[in-house]
Amino acid sequence: MATAAPLQAPDDALRGAGLRATRQRLTVLESLRERNDSVTAQDLHMELRQAGEPVGLTTVYRTLTSLAEAGFLDTFNRDGEQAFRLCGNTHHHHLVCETCNKVEEIGADEVERWVTKIAARHGYQVTGHRADIFGICAGCSG
């Protein structure tokens, strides 16, 4: 299973996406690099504050939103809140644990075939899709 892209040069990646490499963006990206779960703006804000980062909740939310819009982050609905996770740089889908919020990227091949088949059956031409599969991971179910 794939994991999030390592993002070796985040400042260059941000500039390449037309974003300034601000301290806040770099701090948020760095905090997401080691995570294997999704995180809400409120949770990330609390973690950053506990780590001594003087950043406001609004700044964290705006930063996460701009990074998601630029394609750096995937978004998930988690208990009615938007959660974010650093994403890989290829087309992928997700397995999401509803207990621990762990997110695993999965290859798109099987899902692509299914989407194409279903769309054709109903007379649609696929222009895009998103598939997140929710369940309980092995670590939480055992």
PDB file of C-alpha atoms in Angstrom:
ATOM      1  CA  MET A   1       0.000   0.000   0.000  1.00  0.00           C
ATOM      2  CA  ALA A   2       1.264   3.447  -0.828  1.00  0.00           C
ATOM      3  CA  THR A   3       1.860   6.123   1.761  1.00  0.00           C
ATOM      4  CA  ALA A   4       1.940   9.878   1.485  1.00  0.00           C
ATOM      5  CA  ALA A   5       4.549  11.405  -0.796  1.00  0.00           C
ATOM      6  CA  PRO A   6       7.767  12.223   1.056  1.00  0.00           C
ATOM      7  CA  LEU A   7       7.810  15.811  -0.264  1.00  0.00           C
ATOM      8  CA  GLN A   8      11.611  16.094  -0.168  1.00  0.00           C
ATOM      9  CA  ALA A   9      11.752  19.841  -0.907  1.00  0.00           C
ATOM     10  CA  PRO A  10       8.523  21.343   0.416  1.00  0.00           C
ATOM     11  CA  ASP A  11       9.550  24.940  -0.237  1.00  0.00           C
ATOM     12  CA  ASP A  12      10.223  24.165  -3.912  1.00  0.00           C
ATOM     13  CA  ALA A  13       6.994  22.151  -4.169  1.00  0.00           C
ATOM     14  CA  LEU A  14       4.979  25.058  -2.766  1.00  0.00           C
ATOM     15  CA  ARG A  15       6.556  27.532  -5.176  1.00  0.00           C
ATOM     16  CA  GLY A  16       5.957  25.110  -8.045  1.00  0.00           C
ATOM     17  CA  ALA A  17       2.258  25.150  -7.145  1.00  0.00           C
ATOM     18  CA  GLY A  18       2.213  28.944  -7.132  1.00  0.00           C
ATOM     19  CA  LEU A  19       2.182  29.237  -3.320  1.00  0.00           C
ATOM     20  CA  ARG A  20       4.591  31.187  -1.162  1.00  0.00           C
ATOM     21  CA  ALA A  21       6.685  29.027   1.133  1.00  0.00           C
ATOM     22  CA  THR A  22       5.550  30.749   4.319  1.00  0.00           C
ATOM     23  CA  ARG A  23       6.631  29.588   7.751  1.00  0.00           C
ATOM     24  CA  GLN A  24       3.063  28.501   8.496  1.00  0.00           C
ATOM     25  CA  ARG A  25       2.752  26.396   5.334  1.00  0.00           C
ATOM     26  CA  LEU A  26       6.123  24.777   5.914  1.00  0.00           C
ATOM     27  CA  THR A  27       5.256  24.079   9.563  1.00  0.00           C
ATOM     28  CA  VAL A  28       1.921  22.499   8.615  1.00  0.00           C
ATOM     29  CA  LEU A  29       3.505  20.393   5.854  1.00  0.00           C
ATOM     30  CA  GLU A  30       6.263  19.237   8.193  1.00  0.00           C
ATOM     31  CA  SER A  31       3.752  18.240  10.860  1.00  0.00           C
ATOM     32  CA  LEU A  32       1.769  16.215   8.299  1.00  0.00           C
ATOM     33  CA  ARG A  33       4.799  14.398   6.837  1.00  0.00           C
ATOM     34  CA  GLU A  34       5.071  11.854   9.634  1.00  0.00           C
ATOM     35  CA  ARG A  35       1.354  11.217  10.094  1.00  0.00           C
ATOM     36  CA  ASN A  36      -0.431   8.138   8.831  1.00  0.00           C
ATOM     37  CA  ASP A  37      -3.822   9.490   9.828  1.00  0.00           C
ATOM     38  CA  SER A  38      -5.987  12.435   8.918  1.00  0.00           C
ATOM     39  CA  VAL A  39      -6.169  15.464  11.177  1.00  0.00           C
ATOM     40  CA  THR A  40      -8.684  18.269  11.621  1.00  0.00           C
ATOM     41  CA  ALA A  41      -7.655  21.914  11.717  1.00  0.00           C
ATOM     42  CA  GLN A  42      -8.585  22.071  15.408  1.00  0.00           C
ATOM     43  CA  ASP A  43      -6.534  18.996  16.310  1.00  0.00           C
ATOM     44  CA  LEU A  44      -3.519  20.205  14.323  1.00  0.00           C
ATOM     45  CA  HIS A  45      -3.817  23.673  15.847  1.00  0.00           C
ATOM     46  CA  MET A  46      -3.803  22.163  19.338  1.00  0.00           C
ATOM     47  CA  GLU A  47      -0.767  19.987  18.521  1.00  0.00           C
ATOM     48  CA  LEU A  48       1.156  22.922  17.052  1.00  0.00           C
ATOM     49  CA  ARG A  49       0.367  25.128  20.057  1.00  0.00           C
ATOM     50  CA  GLN A  50       1.482  22.360  22.429  1.00  0.00           C
ATOM     51  CA  ALA A  51       4.741  22.166  20.455  1.00  0.00           C
ATOM     52  CA  GLY A  52       5.270  25.899  21.001  1.00  0.00           C
ATOM     53  CA  GLU A  53       4.213  27.132  17.557  1.00  0.00           C
ATOM     54  CA  PRO A  54       2.484  30.528  17.854  1.00  0.00           C
ATOM     55  CA  VAL A  55      -0.175  29.953  15.205  1.00  0.00           C
ATOM     56  CA  GLY A  56      -3.879  30.763  15.226  1.00  0.00           C
ATOM     57  CA  LEU A  57      -6.695  28.359  14.398  1.00  0.00           C
ATOM     58  CA  THR A  58      -7.810  30.511  11.452  1.00  0.00           C
ATOM     59  CA  THR A  59      -4.281  30.422  10.032  1.00  0.00           C
ATOM     60  CA  VAL A  60      -4.128  26.636  10.375  1.00  0.00           C
ATOM     61  CA  TYR A  61      -7.522  26.223   8.689  1.00  0.00           C
ATOM     62  CA  ARG A  62      -6.653  28.586   5.817  1.00  0.00           C
ATOM     63  CA  THR A  63      -3.272  26.918   5.369  1.00  0.00           C
ATOM     64  CA  LEU A  64      -4.795  23.431   5.253  1.00  0.00           C
ATOM     65  CA  THR A  65      -7.465  24.613   2.810  1.00  0.00           C
ATOM     66  CA  SER A  66      -4.963  26.282   0.465  1.00  0.00           C
ATOM     67  CA  LEU A  67      -2.695  23.213   0.555  1.00  0.00           C
ATOM     68  CA  ALA A  68      -5.670  20.957  -0.238  1.00  0.00           C
ATOM     69  CA  GLU A  69      -6.747  23.204  -3.118  1.00  0.00           C
ATOM     70  CA  ALA A  70      -3.184  23.064  -4.482  1.00  0.00           C
ATOM     71  CA  GLY A  71      -3.279  19.248  -4.404  1.00  0.00           C
ATOM     72  CA  PHE A  72      -0.897  18.625  -1.507  1.00  0.00           C
ATOM     73  CA  LEU A  73      -3.562  17.290   0.856  1.00  0.00           C
ATOM     74  CA  ASP A  74      -6.473  14.903   0.609  1.00  0.00           C
ATOM     75  CA  THR A  75      -9.606  15.803   2.544  1.00  0.00           C
ATOM     76  CA  PHE A  76     -11.955  13.532   4.456  1.00  0.00           C
ATOM     77  CA  ASN A  77     -15.216  13.974   6.314  1.00  0.00           C
ATOM     78  CA  ARG A  78     -14.514  12.812   9.852  1.00  0.00           C
ATOM     79  CA  ASP A  79     -17.412  12.986  12.287  1.00  0.00           C
ATOM     80  CA  GLY A  80     -18.875  15.990  10.472  1.00  0.00           C
ATOM     81  CA  GLU A  81     -15.550  17.842  10.345  1.00  0.00           C
ATOM     82  CA  GLN A  82     -13.138  18.209   7.466  1.00  0.00           C
ATOM     83  CA  ALA A  83      -9.887  16.327   8.063  1.00  0.00           C
ATOM     84  CA  PHE A  84      -6.690  16.571   6.019  1.00  0.00           C
ATOM     85  CA  ARG A  85      -3.792  14.289   5.114  1.00  0.00           C
ATOM     86  CA  LEU A  86      -0.667  14.745   3.030  1.00  0.00           C
ATOM     87  CA  CYS A  87      -1.280  12.843  -0.186  1.00  0.00           C
ATOM     88  CA  GLY A  88       0.795  11.014  -2.737  1.00  0.00           C
ATOM     89  CA  ASN A  89       1.468  12.491  -6.135  1.00  0.00           C
ATOM     90  CA  THR A  90      -0.284   9.835  -8.226  1.00  0.00           C
ATOM     91  CA  HIS A  91      -3.972   9.092  -8.644  1.00  0.00           C
ATOM     92  CA  HIS A  92      -5.085   6.970  -5.713  1.00  0.00           C
ATOM     93  CA  HIS A  93      -7.924   6.060  -3.408  1.00  0.00           C
ATOM     94  CA  HIS A  94      -8.081   5.487   0.334  1.00  0.00           C
ATOM     95  CA  LEU A  95      -8.802   2.934   3.013  1.00  0.00           C
ATOM     96  CA  VAL A  96      -9.883   4.872   6.115  1.00  0.00           C
ATOM     97  CA  CYS A  97     -10.094   3.350   9.600  1.00  0.00           C
ATOM     98  CA  GLU A  98     -13.153   4.679  11.390  1.00  0.00           C
ATOM     99  CA  THR A  99     -11.617   3.894  14.783  1.00  0.00           C
ATOM    100  CA  CYS A 100      -8.073   5.333  14.694  1.00  0.00           C
ATOM    101  CA  ASN A 101      -8.411   7.539  11.561  1.00  0.00           C
ATOM    102  CA  LYS A 102      -5.467   5.788   9.888  1.00  0.00           C
ATOM    103  CA  VAL A 103      -5.533   6.393   6.137  1.00  0.00           C
ATOM    104  CA  GLU A 104      -3.849   4.174   3.571  1.00  0.00           C
ATOM    105  CA  GLU A 105      -3.498   5.111  -0.067  1.00  0.00           C
ATOM    106  CA  ILE A 106      -4.384   2.308  -2.450  1.00  0.00           C
ATOM    107  CA  GLY A 107      -3.651   1.982  -6.139  1.00  0.00           C
ATOM    108  CA  ALA A 108      -6.367   3.005  -8.517  1.00  0.00           C
ATOM    109  CA  ASP A 109      -6.397   0.136 -11.040  1.00  0.00           C
ATOM    110  CA  GLU A 110      -9.279  -1.966  -9.705  1.00  0.00           C
ATOM    111  CA  VAL A 111     -11.364   1.062  -8.802  1.00  0.00           C
ATOM    112  CA  GLU A 112     -10.762   2.567 -12.254  1.00  0.00           C
ATOM    113  CA  ARG A 113     -12.070  -0.562 -13.967  1.00  0.00           C
ATOM    114  CA  TRP A 114     -15.153  -0.622 -11.723  1.00  0.00           C
ATOM    115  CA  VAL A 115     -15.878   3.099 -12.278  1.00  0.00           C
ATOM    116  CA  THR A 116     -15.549   2.759 -16.053  1.00  0.00           C
ATOM    117  CA  LYS A 117     -17.805  -0.309 -16.094  1.00  0.00           C
ATOM    118  CA  ILE A 118     -20.534   1.287 -13.941  1.00  0.00           C
ATOM    119  CA  ALA A 119     -20.444   4.550 -15.888  1.00  0.00           C
ATOM    120  CA  ALA A 120     -20.680   2.762 -19.244  1.00  0.00           C
ATOM    121  CA  ARG A 121     -23.586   0.659 -17.996  1.00  0.00           C
ATOM    122  CA  HIS A 122     -25.498   3.866 -17.279  1.00  0.00           C
ATOM    123  CA  GLY A 123     -24.379   5.723 -20.409  1.00  0.00           C
ATOM    124  CA  TYR A 124     -21.911   8.057 -18.682  1.00  0.00           C
ATOM    125  CA  GLN A 125     -18.472   9.162 -19.759  1.00  0.00           C
ATOM    126  CA  VAL A 126     -16.262   9.432 -16.670  1.00  0.00           C
ATOM    127  CA  THR A 127     -14.770  12.873 -16.099  1.00  0.00           C
ATOM    128  CA  GLY A 128     -13.609  12.255 -12.543  1.00  0.00           C
ATOM    129  CA  HIS A 129     -14.282  10.361  -9.348  1.00  0.00           C
ATOM    130  CA  ARG A 130     -13.167   9.864  -5.781  1.00  0.00           C
ATOM    131  CA  ALA A 131     -13.363   6.655  -3.772  1.00  0.00           C
ATOM    132  CA  ASP A 132     -12.733   6.331  -0.059  1.00  0.00           C
ATOM    133  CA  ILE A 133     -13.376   2.954   1.558  1.00  0.00           C
ATOM    134  CA  PHE A 134     -14.239   3.131   5.255  1.00  0.00           C
ATOM    135  CA  GLY A 135     -13.841   0.303   7.731  1.00  0.00           C
ATOM    136  CA  ILE A 136     -11.836  -0.890  10.726  1.00  0.00           C
ATOM    137  CA  CYS A 137      -8.106  -1.559  10.239  1.00  0.00           C
ATOM    138  CA  ALA A 138      -6.429  -4.786  11.394  1.00  0.00           C
ATOM    139  CA  GLY A 139      -4.806  -3.006  14.338  1.00  0.00           C
ATOM    140  CA  CYS A 140      -8.160  -1.834  15.678  1.00  0.00           C
ATOM    141  CA  SER A 141     -10.210  -4.937  14.907  1.00  0.00           C
ATOM    142  CA  GLY A 142      -7.894  -7.443  16.558  1.00  0.00           C
TER     143      GLY A 142
END
